[in-house]
Amino acid sequence: MPTSCPIPQNVNPAQANGFRLSITKLPDIGFFCTEANVPGLTLPPIPYMTPLSTVQVPGETLVFDDFQVRFLIAEDFSNYEAVFNWMIGLGFPESHDQYRSFLRNSNTNQPQVQAKDQLIKGFSDGVLQVLNSSNNPSKTIRFVDMYPTSLNSLQLDTTYNDVVYLAADCTFAYNYFKFD
């Protein structure tokens, strides 16, 4: 009996250097974004005890890896400062008024929320579009309820011989992501 190897409908591999990023609260990040990752996810198994051995069965709680982004910093630091201010608003290091001010000034295009759900204003949705060989979106990944958890330090150095552009690494947590 001859074996057959089916040929897939689309034989073009995905490109790693074609993508677009859009984050509702950070509109300037997308233009300057140079790297982003499609996070991994884990479904930890649950041990199920039997009289003879322990059997692993699929768990029920997914664990999503962090979403990491690298972007060039605008000359006026506006995109870096936007992430910084978002984190300051969530962490309010000086006073509770910083958090209240952040919620009041939060630019969100999300639906109106009730007072008990004001925390939702601290979140933002994001979209990562992977582009095909014609630079058209081939896959859209939507991150739901994301917020920044880390922003790297910046190294300034007068000993560089060439122009070196500042870039920032930012890590985001989120509830989940899905393919649209």
XYZ file of N, CA and C in Angstrom:
540
model
N 0.847 -1.177 0.000
C 0.000 0.000 0.000
C 0.895 1.245 0.000
N 0.770 2.083 -1.005
C 1.614 3.280 -1.080
C 1.200 4.304 -0.023
N 2.183 4.956 0.522
C 1.895 6.020 1.476
C 1.833 7.343 0.726
N 1.011 8.202 1.211
C 0.900 9.516 0.573
C 1.239 10.591 1.593
N 1.811 11.606 1.090
C 2.159 12.750 1.938
C 1.307 13.918 1.458
N 0.273 14.266 2.237
C -0.584 15.365 1.787
C 0.168 16.688 1.790
N -0.121 17.491 0.817
C 0.486 18.822 0.711
C -0.483 19.825 1.325
N -0.001 20.643 2.262
C -0.893 21.619 2.884
C -1.387 22.656 1.881
N -2.494 23.285 2.216
C -3.065 24.332 1.366
C -2.092 25.504 1.204
N -1.459 25.911 2.304
C -0.528 27.042 2.282
C 0.862 26.515 2.609
N 1.775 26.599 1.670
C 3.129 26.089 1.872
C 4.126 27.195 2.228
N 3.650 28.427 2.432
C 4.526 29.542 2.786
C 4.732 29.574 4.301
N 5.977 29.555 4.764
C 6.215 29.645 6.207
C 5.985 31.071 6.711
N 5.648 31.176 7.988
C 5.441 32.487 8.612
C 6.784 33.197 8.749
N 6.754 34.514 8.594
C 7.968 35.325 8.691
C 8.080 35.929 10.084
N 9.273 35.926 10.626
C 9.495 36.473 11.964
C 9.640 37.995 11.968
N 9.902 38.584 10.818
C 10.151 40.026 10.803
C 8.993 40.837 10.228
N 7.835 40.255 10.113
C 6.667 40.990 9.634
C 5.565 40.979 10.666
N 5.397 42.088 11.379
C 4.336 42.173 12.388
C 3.985 43.628 12.653
N 2.817 43.826 13.238
C 2.355 45.149 13.684
C 1.796 44.989 15.078
N 2.087 45.943 15.939
C 1.593 45.919 17.313
C 0.741 47.143 17.568
N -0.354 46.936 18.260
C -1.229 48.042 18.640
C -1.714 47.798 20.064
N -1.434 48.751 20.955
C -1.893 48.678 22.337
C -2.730 49.916 22.588
N -3.952 49.735 23.033
C -4.902 50.835 23.173
C -4.333 51.983 23.994
N -3.736 51.696 25.138
C -3.217 52.757 26.012
C -1.867 53.309 25.555
N -1.211 52.623 24.609
C 0.124 53.045 24.170
C 0.175 53.157 22.647
N -0.497 54.141 22.071
C -0.563 54.207 20.614
C 0.784 54.421 19.926
N 1.755 55.038 20.603
C 3.049 55.305 19.968
C 4.002 54.110 19.987
N 3.715 53.118 20.773
C 4.614 51.964 20.881
C 4.644 51.184 19.568
N 3.501 51.019 18.930
C 3.416 50.211 17.713
C 4.354 50.665 16.617
N 4.449 51.961 16.396
C 5.306 52.486 15.335
C 6.777 52.190 15.608
N 7.186 52.267 16.865
C 8.582 52.103 17.241
C 8.941 50.671 17.650
N 7.973 49.760 17.624
C 8.208 48.391 18.083
C 9.151 47.653 17.124
N 10.216 47.070 17.674
C 11.176 46.325 16.860
C 11.130 44.825 17.144
N 10.630 44.439 18.306
C 10.533 43.025 18.666
C 9.292 42.794 19.512
N 8.671 41.657 19.316
C 7.553 41.220 20.148
C 7.535 39.700 20.102
N 6.954 39.097 21.097
C 6.890 37.643 21.097
C 5.442 37.168 21.135
N 5.222 36.005 20.579
C 3.956 35.321 20.782
C 4.211 34.427 21.993
N 3.594 34.752 23.128
C 3.919 34.028 24.354
C 3.547 32.548 24.280
N 4.264 31.778 25.059
C 3.928 30.369 25.203
C 2.837 30.198 26.244
N 2.316 29.014 26.344
C 1.358 28.709 27.376
C 1.573 27.274 27.840
N 1.175 27.025 29.069
C 1.367 25.727 29.684
C 0.050 25.265 30.283
N -0.224 24.002 30.141
C -1.373 23.369 30.782
C -0.809 22.304 31.716
N -0.514 22.685 32.975
C 0.110 21.727 33.888
C -0.800 20.518 34.136
N -0.210 19.326 34.123
C -1.018 18.133 34.388
C -1.374 18.019 35.868
N -2.414 17.262 36.128
C -2.843 16.980 37.500
C -2.563 15.500 37.763
N -1.866 15.189 38.846
C -1.635 13.776 39.151
C -2.921 13.121 39.643
N -3.239 11.980 39.068
C -4.428 11.220 39.456
C -3.944 9.901 40.044
N -4.209 9.711 41.322
C -3.714 8.539 42.027
C -4.605 7.325 41.743
N -3.972 6.242 41.392
C -4.665 4.954 41.245
C -3.962 3.967 42.188
N -4.549 2.832 42.448
C -3.888 1.858 43.335
C -2.544 1.370 42.792
N -2.356 1.419 41.482
C -1.139 0.881 40.888
C -0.085 1.943 40.587
N -0.501 3.101 40.182
C 0.452 4.155 39.852
C -0.256 5.504 39.817
N 0.550 6.528 39.670
C 0.016 7.875 39.512
C -0.036 8.177 38.024
N -1.200 8.577 37.576
C -1.413 8.877 36.164
C -1.568 10.389 36.024
N -0.976 10.944 34.999
C -1.112 12.376 34.728
C -2.324 12.599 33.825
N -3.196 13.507 34.216
C -4.345 13.878 33.387
C -4.238 15.377 33.094
N -4.845 15.825 32.007
C -4.745 17.253 31.678
C -5.326 18.129 32.787
N -4.613 19.196 33.079
C -5.094 20.156 34.071
C -6.213 21.000 33.490
N -6.630 21.965 34.269
C -7.731 22.815 33.803
C -7.414 24.297 33.892
N -6.208 24.629 34.299
C -5.828 26.031 34.418
C -4.620 26.309 33.541
N -4.812 27.120 32.523
C -3.712 27.506 31.644
C -2.840 28.553 32.317
N -1.555 28.482 32.053
C -0.602 29.486 32.517
C 0.009 30.118 31.266
N -0.217 31.422 31.105
C 0.294 32.145 29.941
C 1.623 32.795 30.285
N 2.610 32.668 29.399
C 3.889 33.352 29.572
C 3.689 34.852 29.365
N 4.662 35.637 29.809
C 4.592 37.087 29.656
C 4.703 37.489 28.188
N 4.117 38.626 27.881
C 4.228 39.230 26.551
C 5.343 40.256 26.638
N 6.373 40.097 25.804
C 7.527 40.974 25.858
C 7.665 41.768 24.566
N 7.971 43.035 24.735
C 8.051 43.958 23.611
C 9.340 44.765 23.740
N 9.990 45.010 22.612
C 11.128 45.946 22.569
C 10.735 47.055 21.598
N 10.958 48.291 22.019
C 10.642 49.415 21.140
C 11.736 50.470 21.221
N 11.937 51.156 20.113
C 12.847 52.296 20.096
C 12.190 53.445 20.845
N 12.981 54.191 21.541
C 12.441 55.292 22.326
C 12.419 56.546 21.468
N 11.271 57.185 21.426
C 11.126 58.428 20.670
C 12.062 59.484 21.262
N 12.508 60.398 20.421
C 13.470 61.419 20.834
C 12.993 62.221 22.044
N 11.689 62.440 22.145
C 11.149 63.186 23.279
C 10.727 62.277 24.442
N 11.047 60.982 24.342
C 10.749 59.984 25.374
C 9.256 59.777 25.587
N 8.416 60.247 24.696
C 6.964 60.177 24.912
C 6.461 58.749 25.059
N 6.962 57.808 24.245
C 6.468 56.437 24.353
C 6.999 55.745 25.614
N 8.237 56.018 25.988
C 8.783 55.450 27.224
C 8.034 56.015 28.431
N 7.790 57.317 28.386
C 7.084 57.973 29.491
C 5.648 57.482 29.614
N 5.016 57.121 28.502
C 3.648 56.601 28.557
C 3.600 55.288 29.339
N 4.565 54.407 29.095
C 4.628 53.159 29.851
C 4.957 53.456 31.311
N 5.924 54.327 31.522
C 6.323 54.730 32.873
C 5.121 55.261 33.653
N 4.365 56.174 33.055
C 3.205 56.766 33.741
C 2.127 55.732 34.025
N 1.946 54.774 33.119
C 0.970 53.710 33.345
C 1.380 52.900 34.580
N 2.661 52.559 34.662
C 3.131 51.782 35.805
C 3.070 52.600 37.096
N 3.408 53.887 37.031
C 3.304 54.750 38.212
C 1.848 54.832 38.664
N 0.932 54.959 37.722
C -0.483 55.027 38.067
C -0.976 53.764 38.752
N -0.484 52.617 38.309
C -0.896 51.352 38.927
C -0.207 51.125 40.272
N 1.030 51.612 40.403
C 1.799 51.361 41.623
C 1.739 52.476 42.652
N 1.311 53.662 42.254
C 1.189 54.884 43.056
C 2.209 54.954 44.207
N 3.498 55.210 43.877
C 4.538 55.205 44.908
C 4.493 56.380 45.886
N 3.864 57.483 45.501
C 3.869 58.651 46.379
C 2.589 58.809 47.187
N 1.437 58.533 46.545
C 0.170 58.697 47.264
C -0.945 57.979 46.510
N -2.038 57.758 47.210
C -3.201 57.130 46.578
C -3.807 58.025 45.499
N -3.533 59.313 45.587
C -4.043 60.240 44.580
C -3.478 59.932 43.197
N -2.275 59.375 43.129
C -1.702 59.012 41.828
C -2.569 57.962 41.139
N -3.066 57.002 41.902
C -3.916 55.962 41.327
C -5.260 56.558 40.904
N -5.836 57.394 41.765
C -7.120 58.024 41.419
C -6.977 58.896 40.173
N -5.887 59.647 40.102
C -5.632 60.485 38.931
C -5.450 59.630 37.680
N -4.744 58.524 37.823
C -4.546 57.606 36.700
C -5.897 57.088 36.197
N -6.782 56.680 37.104
C -8.099 56.184 36.694
C -8.919 57.285 36.033
N -8.821 58.491 36.576
C -9.596 59.617 36.037
C -9.112 59.992 34.636
N -7.801 59.952 34.431
C -7.228 60.370 33.153
C -6.973 59.216 32.204
N -7.370 58.028 32.604
C -7.095 56.844 31.792
C -7.793 56.958 30.451
N -6.993 56.887 29.385
C -7.531 56.944 28.030
C -7.860 55.530 27.589
N -9.106 55.157 27.719
C -9.498 53.808 27.338
C -10.681 53.846 26.394
N -10.610 53.057 25.371
C -11.709 52.940 24.419
C -12.582 51.744 24.749
N -12.458 51.268 25.984
C -13.237 50.116 26.394
C -14.610 50.588 26.855
N -15.599 49.680 26.922
C -16.938 50.069 27.347
C -16.937 50.659 28.757
N -17.931 51.484 29.022
C -18.067 52.090 30.342
C -18.229 50.993 31.396
N -17.574 51.159 32.526
C -17.633 50.150 33.581
C -18.301 50.733 34.809
N -18.807 49.849 35.657
C -19.423 50.286 36.891
C -18.339 50.650 37.894
N -18.708 51.396 38.932
C -17.740 51.870 39.914
C -16.959 50.727 40.551
N -17.613 49.600 40.843
C -16.907 48.490 41.492
C -15.880 47.857 40.563
N -15.985 48.096 39.274
C -15.056 47.522 38.311
C -14.075 48.559 37.773
N -13.771 49.586 38.561
C -12.878 50.637 38.094
C -11.480 50.120 37.776
N -11.093 49.004 38.374
C -9.763 48.452 38.120
C -9.560 48.165 36.643
N -10.645 47.892 35.921
C -10.527 47.572 34.493
C -9.856 48.709 33.734
N -9.949 49.938 34.245
C -9.300 51.061 33.580
C -7.783 50.950 33.629
N -7.263 50.129 34.528
C -5.830 49.916 34.596
C -5.332 48.963 33.524
N -6.253 48.290 32.861
C -5.914 47.331 31.816
C -6.042 47.966 30.446
N -5.502 47.280 29.462
C -5.659 47.681 28.075
C -5.617 46.426 27.224
N -6.292 46.456 26.123
C -6.185 45.349 25.181
C -5.102 45.669 24.169
N -4.526 44.643 23.612
C -3.491 44.812 22.602
C -3.698 43.834 21.470
N -3.206 44.195 20.302
C -3.334 43.352 19.114
C -1.970 43.235 18.455
N -1.561 42.008 18.209
C -0.344 41.720 17.471
C -0.759 41.052 16.173
N -0.449 41.701 15.051
C -0.778 41.138 13.745
C 0.497 40.613 13.108
N 0.476 39.340 12.743
C 1.591 38.742 12.018
C 1.285 38.905 10.539
N 2.263 39.421 9.790
C 2.044 39.734 8.378
C 2.534 38.596 7.488
N 1.881 38.441 6.350
C 2.311 37.414 5.390
C 3.365 37.985 4.445
N 3.735 37.221 3.451
C 4.797 37.645 2.533
C 4.415 38.878 1.716
N 3.134 39.207 1.659
C 2.675 40.416 0.965
C 2.447 41.577 1.932
N 2.890 41.419 3.167
C 2.710 42.416 4.228
C 1.246 42.690 4.550
N 0.413 41.689 4.397
C -0.981 41.752 4.818
C -1.127 40.892 6.065
N -2.034 41.272 6.977
C -2.210 40.456 8.190
C -2.647 39.032 7.841
N -1.893 38.065 8.355
C -2.280 36.672 8.147
C -2.853 36.078 9.421
N -2.468 36.627 10.566
C -2.985 36.147 11.840
C -3.018 37.312 12.807
N -4.106 37.409 13.557
C -4.265 38.460 14.555
C -4.349 37.818 15.926
N -3.507 38.287 16.830
C -3.486 37.779 18.204
C -3.937 38.912 19.111
N -4.983 38.663 19.877
C -5.559 39.687 20.758
C -5.221 39.364 22.207
N -4.590 40.322 22.891
C -4.247 40.189 24.306
C -5.331 40.907 25.106
N -5.917 40.210 26.049
C -7.044 40.742 26.811
C -6.584 41.169 28.201
N -6.940 42.391 28.569
C -6.657 42.944 29.898
C -5.167 42.890 30.238
N -4.373 43.544 29.428
C -2.932 43.562 29.674
C -2.530 44.818 30.433
N -1.374 44.725 31.092
C -0.802 45.860 31.798
C 0.702 45.619 31.935
N 1.504 46.679 31.994
C 2.962 46.502 32.070
C 3.388 46.058 33.464
N 4.340 45.131 33.508
C 4.878 44.665 34.791
C 6.345 45.042 34.958
N 7.044 45.308 33.861
C 8.430 45.753 33.993
C 8.829 46.607 32.797
N 9.728 47.534 33.072
C 10.292 48.422 32.064
C 11.771 48.526 32.393
N 12.614 48.168 31.428
C 14.042 48.093 31.730
C 14.679 49.456 31.936
N 15.860 49.434 32.530
C 16.636 50.660 32.696
C 17.280 51.025 31.359
N 17.691 52.272 31.238
C 18.311 52.754 30.005
C 19.765 53.109 30.281
N 20.637 52.658 29.410
C 22.068 52.920 29.558
C 22.471 54.045 28.613
N 22.919 55.152 29.160
C 23.445 56.260 28.381
C 24.967 56.189 28.470
N 25.654 56.399 27.346
C 27.102 56.197 27.330
C 27.733 57.143 26.315
N 28.639 57.983 26.764
C 29.291 58.946 25.870
C 30.449 58.348 25.083
N 30.810 57.091 25.342
C 31.955 56.495 24.660
C 31.588 55.793 23.358
N 30.321 55.763 23.000
C 29.929 55.161 21.723
C 30.505 55.977 20.565
N 31.049 55.295 19.563
C 31.589 55.982 18.386
C 30.507 56.288 17.359
N 29.520 55.421 17.254
C 28.418 55.608 16.305
C 27.153 55.981 17.066
N 26.168 56.409 16.314
C 24.880 56.710 16.921
C 24.237 55.392 17.347
N 23.845 55.324 18.593
C 23.158 54.152 19.123
C 21.798 54.625 19.627
N 20.749 54.047 19.083
C 19.408 54.465 19.464
C 18.968 53.723 20.715
N 18.332 54.447 21.602
C 17.842 53.844 22.835
C 16.642 52.962 22.539
N 16.615 51.815 23.183
C 15.492 50.894 23.064
C 15.093 50.454 24.461
N 13.831 50.191 24.639
C 13.314 49.744 25.931
C 12.688 48.376 25.781
N 12.866 47.564 26.807
C 12.197 46.267 26.892
C 11.089 46.402 27.919
N 9.904 45.995 27.535
C 8.748 46.091 28.409
C 8.071 44.733 28.467
N 7.696 44.319 29.663
C 7.003 43.049 29.854
C 5.583 43.342 30.293
N 4.645 42.619 29.693
C 3.232 42.786 30.010
C 2.655 41.488 30.555
N 1.815 41.617 31.555
C 0.975 40.509 31.999
C -0.397 40.734 31.367
N -1.193 39.707 31.281
C -2.515 39.801 30.665
C -3.317 38.598 31.146
N -4.615 38.635 30.938
C -5.451 37.512 31.378
C -5.327 36.326 30.434
N -5.415 36.584 29.154
C -5.262 35.517 28.149
C -5.099 36.151 26.787
N -4.671 35.345 25.820
C -4.667 35.827 24.447
C -5.398 34.823 23.594
N -5.878 35.313 22.450
C -6.622 34.442 21.532
C -6.310 34.840 20.107
N -6.498 33.898 19.211
C -6.317 34.153 17.780
C -7.661 34.588 17.212
N -7.677 35.745 16.564
C -8.913 36.225 15.922
C -8.942 35.753 14.483
